[in-house]
Amino acid sequence: MTKIRVHNSESTFQEAVVTSIHSRILKKNREGKIFRLALSGGSTPVSLYEALSQLTDIDWSLVELYLVDERYVPLSDEKSNQGMIQKTLIERLQQKPAKFVFFDTAFSIQEALEKYQQELDSSDSPFFDLVLLGIGTDGHTASLFPGSAALKETKHWLAHTETKKNDIKDRLTMTYPALESAQEIFFLIRGHQKKSILDQVESSAKNNLKIPAARLFHRENAQVFFADL
Ligand code: 6PG
């Protein structure tokens, strides 16, 4: 399977991503089964989530949405991933999804992690059908940053991480064990400025902790949609 599909236009990038997600959700809809979709934040997915919200043949009552990671800011903050997903996807749907599990930053970091974990514990077999990830120019994915202690987590599915590079220091994130429970992983990458880090990820060893995205990128069930714009 081609690992990296390069697109030279926004429209073909969006078409490829949305079609791939759409077909997977419809398959589980037809089987009457729940589809568990984990969503990243950031800027790349905004237009993709808006396009997903326009699809008219999905039974969203059979779709569970999970937030991959969050910046520890109030929901009202424009940097909130929960807020972005609510605005670009959930509020635009005619039918509400079965659930939307997010890190509730109205609580302390520890309480937000515990509340999210309770949601995971209440699922029968909480694995994800599909996880959507981005990559930062430093090689992070989700909120797993180079050098983070969370990169060594082998048991817990959720963690608090910190970053000095970005303006929001405290992050809440799924860890490798959670992300590796996915049946499939899509990396959604937009911008020629990401070509360099994508090349580094592609040529990196799988477990290179200096490039956290590498371990997930090199999984058999991961594919990359790259809009080289
Ligand atoms: C976040 C994301 C993060 C993102 C990358 C890429 O909270 O910012 O989850 O991992 O996917 O930083 O971000 P862009 O799509 O904005 O380039």
PDB file of C-alpha atoms and ligand atoms in Angstrom:
ATOM      1  CA  MET A   1       0.000   0.000   0.000  1.00  0.00           C
ATOM      2  CA  THR A   2       1.309   3.460  -0.846  1.00  0.00           C
ATOM      3  CA  LYS A   3       2.346   5.005   2.443  1.00  0.00           C
ATOM      4  CA  ILE A   4       2.307   8.661   1.360  1.00  0.00           C
ATOM      5  CA  ARG A   5      -0.216  10.078  -1.091  1.00  0.00           C
ATOM      6  CA  VAL A   6       0.885  13.523  -2.249  1.00  0.00           C
ATOM      7  CA  HIS A   7      -1.732  16.005  -3.420  1.00  0.00           C
ATOM      8  CA  ASN A   8      -1.002  19.240  -5.241  1.00  0.00           C
ATOM      9  CA  SER A   9      -4.372  20.809  -4.692  1.00  0.00           C
ATOM     10  CA  GLU A  10      -6.554  21.407  -1.665  1.00  0.00           C
ATOM     11  CA  SER A  11      -9.540  19.887  -3.463  1.00  0.00           C
ATOM     12  CA  THR A  12      -7.920  16.541  -4.281  1.00  0.00           C
ATOM     13  CA  PHE A  13      -6.446  16.377  -0.758  1.00  0.00           C
ATOM     14  CA  GLN A  14      -9.825  17.019   0.826  1.00  0.00           C
ATOM     15  CA  GLU A  15     -11.582  14.644  -1.570  1.00  0.00           C
ATOM     16  CA  ALA A  16      -9.142  11.827  -0.819  1.00  0.00           C
ATOM     17  CA  VAL A  17      -9.333  12.268   2.956  1.00  0.00           C
ATOM     18  CA  VAL A  18     -13.095  12.706   3.212  1.00  0.00           C
ATOM     19  CA  THR A  19     -13.827   9.834   0.812  1.00  0.00           C
ATOM     20  CA  SER A  20     -11.543   7.504   2.779  1.00  0.00           C
ATOM     21  CA  ILE A  21     -13.168   8.372   6.106  1.00  0.00           C
ATOM     22  CA  HIS A  22     -16.673   8.326   4.608  1.00  0.00           C
ATOM     23  CA  SER A  23     -16.331   4.816   3.155  1.00  0.00           C
ATOM     24  CA  ARG A  24     -15.051   3.407   6.441  1.00  0.00           C
ATOM     25  CA  ILE A  25     -17.859   4.914   8.480  1.00  0.00           C
ATOM     26  CA  LEU A  26     -20.506   3.739   5.963  1.00  0.00           C
ATOM     27  CA  LYS A  27     -19.152   0.175   6.126  1.00  0.00           C
ATOM     28  CA  LYS A  28     -19.708   0.013   9.888  1.00  0.00           C
ATOM     29  CA  ASN A  29     -23.049   1.837   9.517  1.00  0.00           C
ATOM     30  CA  ARG A  30     -24.202  -0.909   7.153  1.00  0.00           C
ATOM     31  CA  GLU A  31     -23.164  -3.522   9.705  1.00  0.00           C
ATOM     32  CA  GLY A  32     -25.078  -1.614  12.395  1.00  0.00           C
ATOM     33  CA  LYS A  33     -21.853  -1.312  14.363  1.00  0.00           C
ATOM     34  CA  ILE A  34     -20.305   1.608  16.228  1.00  0.00           C
ATOM     35  CA  PHE A  35     -17.439   3.427  14.453  1.00  0.00           C
ATOM     36  CA  ARG A  36     -14.924   4.948  16.878  1.00  0.00           C
ATOM     37  CA  LEU A  37     -13.160   7.919  15.310  1.00  0.00           C
ATOM     38  CA  ALA A  38     -10.354   9.765  17.114  1.00  0.00           C
ATOM     39  CA  LEU A  39      -9.838  13.348  15.996  1.00  0.00           C
ATOM     40  CA  SER A  40      -6.753  15.544  16.281  1.00  0.00           C
ATOM     41  CA  GLY A  41      -6.815  19.291  16.636  1.00  0.00           C
ATOM     42  CA  GLY A  42      -4.687  21.968  15.020  1.00  0.00           C
ATOM     43  CA  SER A  43      -5.407  23.815  11.794  1.00  0.00           C
ATOM     44  CA  THR A  44      -5.064  21.134   9.117  1.00  0.00           C
ATOM     45  CA  PRO A  45      -8.263  19.229   9.898  1.00  0.00           C
ATOM     46  CA  VAL A  46     -10.580  22.306  10.126  1.00  0.00           C
ATOM     47  CA  SER A  47     -11.758  22.243   6.501  1.00  0.00           C
ATOM     48  CA  LEU A  48     -11.807  18.439   6.521  1.00  0.00           C
ATOM     49  CA  TYR A  49     -14.149  18.335   9.515  1.00  0.00           C
ATOM     50  CA  GLU A  50     -16.365  20.943   7.853  1.00  0.00           C
ATOM     51  CA  ALA A  51     -16.510  18.750   4.722  1.00  0.00           C
ATOM     52  CA  LEU A  52     -17.306  15.655   6.824  1.00  0.00           C
ATOM     53  CA  SER A  53     -20.227  17.536   8.401  1.00  0.00           C
ATOM     54  CA  GLN A  54     -21.744  18.032   4.935  1.00  0.00           C
ATOM     55  CA  LEU A  55     -22.085  14.301   4.226  1.00  0.00           C
ATOM     56  CA  THR A  56     -25.779  13.363   4.239  1.00  0.00           C
ATOM     57  CA  ASP A  57     -25.744   9.544   4.359  1.00  0.00           C
ATOM     58  CA  ILE A  58     -23.868   8.863   7.587  1.00  0.00           C
ATOM     59  CA  ASP A  59     -25.772   7.552  10.596  1.00  0.00           C
ATOM     60  CA  TRP A  60     -23.907   9.617  13.190  1.00  0.00           C
ATOM     61  CA  SER A  61     -25.806   7.851  15.994  1.00  0.00           C
ATOM     62  CA  LEU A  62     -23.439   4.959  15.244  1.00  0.00           C
ATOM     63  CA  VAL A  63     -20.298   7.115  15.401  1.00  0.00           C
ATOM     64  CA  GLU A  64     -18.356   7.836  18.600  1.00  0.00           C
ATOM     65  CA  LEU A  65     -15.900  10.748  18.460  1.00  0.00           C
ATOM     66  CA  TYR A  66     -12.823  10.921  20.682  1.00  0.00           C
ATOM     67  CA  LEU A  67     -10.470  13.879  21.040  1.00  0.00           C
ATOM     68  CA  VAL A  68      -6.832  12.833  20.521  1.00  0.00           C
ATOM     69  CA  ASP A  69      -5.352  15.700  22.477  1.00  0.00           C
ATOM     70  CA  GLU A  70      -6.165  19.070  24.004  1.00  0.00           C
ATOM     71  CA  ARG A  71      -4.468  22.263  24.919  1.00  0.00           C
ATOM     72  CA  TYR A  72      -5.209  23.039  28.592  1.00  0.00           C
ATOM     73  CA  VAL A  73      -7.268  26.159  27.875  1.00  0.00           C
ATOM     74  CA  PRO A  74     -10.932  27.008  28.532  1.00  0.00           C
ATOM     75  CA  LEU A  75     -13.435  25.743  25.965  1.00  0.00           C
ATOM     76  CA  SER A  76     -14.072  29.389  25.023  1.00  0.00           C
ATOM     77  CA  ASP A  77     -10.438  29.842  24.013  1.00  0.00           C
ATOM     78  CA  GLU A  78      -9.948  29.889  20.226  1.00  0.00           C
ATOM     79  CA  LYS A  79      -7.092  27.386  20.705  1.00  0.00           C
ATOM     80  CA  SER A  80      -9.399  24.757  22.208  1.00  0.00           C
ATOM     81  CA  ASN A  81      -9.433  21.583  20.110  1.00  0.00           C
ATOM     82  CA  GLN A  82     -12.765  20.618  21.644  1.00  0.00           C
ATOM     83  CA  GLY A  83     -14.153  23.997  20.618  1.00  0.00           C
ATOM     84  CA  MET A  84     -12.767  23.672  17.100  1.00  0.00           C
ATOM     85  CA  ILE A  85     -14.326  20.224  16.607  1.00  0.00           C
ATOM     86  CA  GLN A  86     -17.652  21.355  18.020  1.00  0.00           C
ATOM     87  CA  LYS A  87     -17.692  24.379  15.663  1.00  0.00           C
ATOM     88  CA  THR A  88     -16.423  22.659  12.495  1.00  0.00           C
ATOM     89  CA  LEU A  89     -18.173  19.298  12.847  1.00  0.00           C
ATOM     90  CA  ILE A  90     -20.589  18.556  15.675  1.00  0.00           C
ATOM     91  CA  GLU A  91     -22.682  21.741  15.605  1.00  0.00           C
ATOM     92  CA  ARG A  92     -23.103  21.387  11.832  1.00  0.00           C
ATOM     93  CA  LEU A  93     -24.527  17.870  11.955  1.00  0.00           C
ATOM     94  CA  GLN A  94     -28.267  17.277  11.602  1.00  0.00           C
ATOM     95  CA  GLN A  95     -27.849  14.249  13.837  1.00  0.00           C
ATOM     96  CA  LYS A  96     -25.678  14.189  16.949  1.00  0.00           C
ATOM     97  CA  PRO A  97     -22.907  11.572  17.200  1.00  0.00           C
ATOM     98  CA  ALA A  98     -23.357   8.701  19.665  1.00  0.00           C
ATOM     99  CA  LYS A  99     -20.811  10.407  21.902  1.00  0.00           C
ATOM    100  CA  PHE A 100     -17.998  12.949  21.883  1.00  0.00           C
ATOM    101  CA  VAL A 101     -15.328  12.203  24.455  1.00  0.00           C
ATOM    102  CA  PHE A 102     -13.011  15.105  25.194  1.00  0.00           C
ATOM    103  CA  PHE A 103     -10.629  16.360  27.902  1.00  0.00           C
ATOM    104  CA  ASP A 104     -12.839  18.629  30.004  1.00  0.00           C
ATOM    105  CA  THR A 105     -10.568  21.558  30.800  1.00  0.00           C
ATOM    106  CA  ALA A 106     -13.157  23.031  33.156  1.00  0.00           C
ATOM    107  CA  PHE A 107     -11.599  20.563  35.612  1.00  0.00           C
ATOM    108  CA  SER A 108      -8.028  20.241  36.864  1.00  0.00           C
ATOM    109  CA  ILE A 109      -5.585  18.402  34.601  1.00  0.00           C
ATOM    110  CA  GLN A 110      -5.748  15.290  36.786  1.00  0.00           C
ATOM    111  CA  GLU A 111      -9.560  15.347  36.956  1.00  0.00           C
ATOM    112  CA  ALA A 112      -9.856  15.886  33.196  1.00  0.00           C
ATOM    113  CA  LEU A 113      -7.652  12.836  32.602  1.00  0.00           C
ATOM    114  CA  GLU A 114      -9.654  10.765  35.099  1.00  0.00           C
ATOM    115  CA  LYS A 115     -12.992  11.740  33.540  1.00  0.00           C
ATOM    116  CA  TYR A 116     -11.757  10.828  30.075  1.00  0.00           C
ATOM    117  CA  GLN A 117     -10.397   7.516  31.373  1.00  0.00           C
ATOM    118  CA  GLN A 118     -13.791   6.704  32.914  1.00  0.00           C
ATOM    119  CA  GLU A 119     -15.321   7.079  29.456  1.00  0.00           C
ATOM    120  CA  LEU A 120     -12.756   4.695  28.000  1.00  0.00           C
ATOM    121  CA  ASP A 121     -13.299   2.218  30.841  1.00  0.00           C
ATOM    122  CA  SER A 122     -17.060   2.243  30.220  1.00  0.00           C
ATOM    123  CA  SER A 123     -16.606   1.038  26.635  1.00  0.00           C
ATOM    124  CA  ASP A 124     -16.637  -2.700  26.034  1.00  0.00           C
ATOM    125  CA  SER A 125     -13.509  -2.834  23.901  1.00  0.00           C
ATOM    126  CA  PRO A 126     -12.372   0.769  23.523  1.00  0.00           C
ATOM    127  CA  PHE A 127     -10.232   0.519  20.471  1.00  0.00           C
ATOM    128  CA  PHE A 128     -10.447   3.039  17.664  1.00  0.00           C
ATOM    129  CA  ASP A 129     -11.506   2.224  14.134  1.00  0.00           C
ATOM    130  CA  LEU A 130      -9.609   5.226  12.817  1.00  0.00           C
ATOM    131  CA  VAL A 131      -7.280   7.824  14.341  1.00  0.00           C
ATOM    132  CA  LEU A 132      -6.619  11.101  12.511  1.00  0.00           C
ATOM    133  CA  LEU A 133      -3.237  12.631  13.354  1.00  0.00           C
ATOM    134  CA  GLY A 134      -1.189  15.643  12.341  1.00  0.00           C
ATOM    135  CA  ILE A 135       2.552  16.183  12.528  1.00  0.00           C
ATOM    136  CA  GLY A 136       4.255  19.295  13.859  1.00  0.00           C
ATOM    137  CA  THR A 137       7.437  20.619  12.251  1.00  0.00           C
ATOM    138  CA  ASP A 138       9.281  19.335  15.353  1.00  0.00           C
ATOM    139  CA  GLY A 139       8.032  15.803  14.663  1.00  0.00           C
ATOM    140  CA  HIS A 140       5.388  15.716  17.396  1.00  0.00           C
ATOM    141  CA  THR A 141       2.040  14.093  16.868  1.00  0.00           C
ATOM    142  CA  ALA A 142      -1.003  14.354  19.124  1.00  0.00           C
ATOM    143  CA  SER A 143       0.618  16.143  22.057  1.00  0.00           C
ATOM    144  CA  LEU A 144       3.538  13.726  22.182  1.00  0.00           C
ATOM    145  CA  PHE A 145       6.516  16.053  21.949  1.00  0.00           C
ATOM    146  CA  PRO A 146      10.209  15.151  21.485  1.00  0.00           C
ATOM    147  CA  GLY A 147      11.725  14.269  24.840  1.00  0.00           C
ATOM    148  CA  SER A 148       8.374  13.884  26.600  1.00  0.00           C
ATOM    149  CA  ALA A 149       8.234  11.291  29.371  1.00  0.00           C
ATOM    150  CA  ALA A 150       4.845  10.230  27.962  1.00  0.00           C
ATOM    151  CA  LEU A 151       6.694   8.691  24.995  1.00  0.00           C
ATOM    152  CA  LYS A 152       7.789   5.922  27.346  1.00  0.00           C
ATOM    153  CA  GLU A 153       4.264   5.171  28.591  1.00  0.00           C
ATOM    154  CA  THR A 154       3.401   1.531  27.938  1.00  0.00           C
ATOM    155  CA  LYS A 155       0.192   1.109  29.941  1.00  0.00           C
ATOM    156  CA  HIS A 156      -1.869   4.265  30.427  1.00  0.00           C
ATOM    157  CA  TRP A 157      -3.813   5.578  27.450  1.00  0.00           C
ATOM    158  CA  LEU A 158      -3.850   9.221  28.535  1.00  0.00           C
ATOM    159  CA  ALA A 159      -1.172  11.620  29.807  1.00  0.00           C
ATOM    160  CA  HIS A 160      -0.384  15.232  30.687  1.00  0.00           C
ATOM    161  CA  THR A 161       2.487  16.622  28.632  1.00  0.00           C
ATOM    162  CA  GLU A 162       4.184  19.999  28.433  1.00  0.00           C
ATOM    163  CA  THR A 163       5.708  21.893  25.556  1.00  0.00           C
ATOM    164  CA  LYS A 164       7.979  24.924  25.726  1.00  0.00           C
ATOM    165  CA  LYS A 165       7.869  25.577  21.976  1.00  0.00           C
ATOM    166  CA  ASN A 166       4.208  26.388  21.582  1.00  0.00           C
ATOM    167  CA  ASP A 167       2.324  29.086  23.394  1.00  0.00           C
ATOM    168  CA  ILE A 168       0.209  26.668  25.416  1.00  0.00           C
ATOM    169  CA  LYS A 169       2.450  24.767  27.795  1.00  0.00           C
ATOM    170  CA  ASP A 170       0.075  22.182  29.279  1.00  0.00           C
ATOM    171  CA  ARG A 171      -1.447  19.506  27.033  1.00  0.00           C
ATOM    172  CA  LEU A 172      -3.627  16.430  27.584  1.00  0.00           C
ATOM    173  CA  THR A 173      -3.085  13.615  25.132  1.00  0.00           C
ATOM    174  CA  MET A 174      -3.604  10.034  24.105  1.00  0.00           C
ATOM    175  CA  THR A 175      -0.382   8.046  24.410  1.00  0.00           C
ATOM    176  CA  TYR A 176       1.163   5.416  22.116  1.00  0.00           C
ATOM    177  CA  PRO A 177      -0.834   2.538  23.683  1.00  0.00           C
ATOM    178  CA  ALA A 178      -4.087   4.364  22.894  1.00  0.00           C
ATOM    179  CA  LEU A 179      -3.078   5.434  19.393  1.00  0.00           C
ATOM    180  CA  GLU A 180      -1.705   1.961  18.603  1.00  0.00           C
ATOM    181  CA  SER A 181      -5.072   0.403  19.480  1.00  0.00           C
ATOM    182  CA  ALA A 182      -6.359   1.883  16.197  1.00  0.00           C
ATOM    183  CA  GLN A 183      -7.366  -0.329  13.316  1.00  0.00           C
ATOM    184  CA  GLU A 184      -6.076   2.416  11.025  1.00  0.00           C
ATOM    185  CA  ILE A 185      -4.146   5.681  11.339  1.00  0.00           C
ATOM    186  CA  PHE A 186      -4.391   8.565   8.870  1.00  0.00           C
ATOM    187  CA  PHE A 187      -1.767  11.317   8.996  1.00  0.00           C
ATOM    188  CA  LEU A 188      -3.274  14.484   7.542  1.00  0.00           C
ATOM    189  CA  ILE A 189      -0.520  16.918   6.602  1.00  0.00           C
ATOM    190  CA  ARG A 190      -0.883  20.178   4.743  1.00  0.00           C
ATOM    191  CA  GLY A 191       1.800  22.622   3.650  1.00  0.00           C
ATOM    192  CA  HIS A 192       5.107  22.452   1.796  1.00  0.00           C
ATOM    193  CA  GLN A 193       6.740  23.573   5.043  1.00  0.00           C
ATOM    194  CA  LYS A 194       5.983  20.070   6.403  1.00  0.00           C
ATOM    195  CA  LYS A 195       7.858  18.282   3.569  1.00  0.00           C
ATOM    196  CA  SER A 196      11.132  18.366   5.476  1.00  0.00           C
ATOM    197  CA  ILE A 197       9.761  16.817   8.659  1.00  0.00           C
ATOM    198  CA  LEU A 198       7.799  14.284   6.605  1.00  0.00           C
ATOM    199  CA  ASP A 199      11.029  13.223   4.879  1.00  0.00           C
ATOM    200  CA  GLN A 200      12.719  12.954   8.292  1.00  0.00           C
ATOM    201  CA  VAL A 201       9.861  10.847   9.670  1.00  0.00           C
ATOM    202  CA  GLU A 202       9.920   8.595   6.628  1.00  0.00           C
ATOM    203  CA  SER A 203      13.670   7.986   6.885  1.00  0.00           C
ATOM    204  CA  SER A 204      13.684   7.808  10.681  1.00  0.00           C
ATOM    205  CA  ALA A 205      13.945   4.614  12.708  1.00  0.00           C
ATOM    206  CA  LYS A 206      10.569   3.504  14.067  1.00  0.00           C
ATOM    207  CA  ASN A 207      11.384   4.160  17.716  1.00  0.00           C
ATOM    208  CA  ASN A 208      13.238   7.436  17.346  1.00  0.00           C
ATOM    209  CA  LEU A 209      11.982   9.397  20.355  1.00  0.00           C
ATOM    210  CA  LYS A 210      13.373  12.583  18.836  1.00  0.00           C
ATOM    211  CA  ILE A 211      10.613  12.280  16.200  1.00  0.00           C
ATOM    212  CA  PRO A 212       7.530  11.023  18.086  1.00  0.00           C
ATOM    213  CA  ALA A 213       5.437  10.676  14.906  1.00  0.00           C
ATOM    214  CA  ALA A 214       7.843   8.067  13.496  1.00  0.00           C
ATOM    215  CA  ARG A 215       6.647   5.147  15.626  1.00  0.00           C
ATOM    216  CA  LEU A 216       3.069   5.561  14.375  1.00  0.00           C
ATOM    217  CA  PHE A 217       4.044   6.542  10.829  1.00  0.00           C
ATOM    218  CA  HIS A 218       5.922   3.261  10.342  1.00  0.00           C
ATOM    219  CA  ARG A 219       3.007   1.104  11.421  1.00  0.00           C
ATOM    220  CA  GLU A 220       1.584  -1.105   8.697  1.00  0.00           C
ATOM    221  CA  ASN A 221      -1.890   0.352   9.218  1.00  0.00           C
ATOM    222  CA  ALA A 222      -0.816   3.989   8.884  1.00  0.00           C
ATOM    223  CA  GLN A 223      -1.177   6.039   5.748  1.00  0.00           C
ATOM    224  CA  VAL A 224      -0.352   9.645   4.952  1.00  0.00           C
ATOM    225  CA  PHE A 225      -2.339  12.229   3.027  1.00  0.00           C
ATOM    226  CA  PHE A 226       0.023  15.100   2.211  1.00  0.00           C
ATOM    227  CA  ALA A 227      -1.133  18.328   0.594  1.00  0.00           C
ATOM    228  CA  ASP A 228       2.160  19.714  -0.719  1.00  0.00           C
ATOM    229  CA  LEU A 229       0.837  23.249  -1.165  1.00  0.00           C
TER     230      LEU A 229
HETATM  231  C1  6PG B   1      -2.741  20.072  18.284  1.00  0.00           C
HETATM  232  C2  6PG B   1      -2.704  18.816  17.447  1.00  0.00           C
HETATM  233  C3  6PG B   1      -1.304  18.627  16.965  1.00  0.00           C
HETATM  234  C4  6PG B   1      -1.382  18.921  15.489  1.00  0.00           C
HETATM  235  C5  6PG B   1      -0.029  19.218  14.913  1.00  0.00           C
HETATM  236  C6  6PG B   1      -0.184  19.761  13.486  1.00  0.00           C
HETATM  237  O1  6PG B   1      -3.389  20.087  19.342  1.00  0.00           O
HETATM  238  O2  6PG B   1      -2.156  21.057  17.798  1.00  0.00           O
HETATM  239  O3  6PG B   1      -3.310  17.760  17.889  1.00  0.00           O
HETATM  240  O4  6PG B   1      -0.722  17.383  17.148  1.00  0.00           O
HETATM  241  O5  6PG B   1      -1.960  17.802  14.810  1.00  0.00           O
HETATM  242  O6  6PG B   1       0.590  20.202  15.728  1.00  0.00           O
HETATM  243  O7  6PG B   1      -0.925  20.964  13.584  1.00  0.00           O
HETATM  244  P1  6PG B   1      -1.411  21.759  12.276  1.00  0.00           P
HETATM  245  O8  6PG B   1      -2.447  20.911  11.627  1.00  0.00           O
HETATM  246  O9  6PG B   1      -1.967  23.051  12.824  1.00  0.00           O
HETATM  247  O10 6PG B   1      -0.187  21.948  11.415  1.00  0.00           O
END
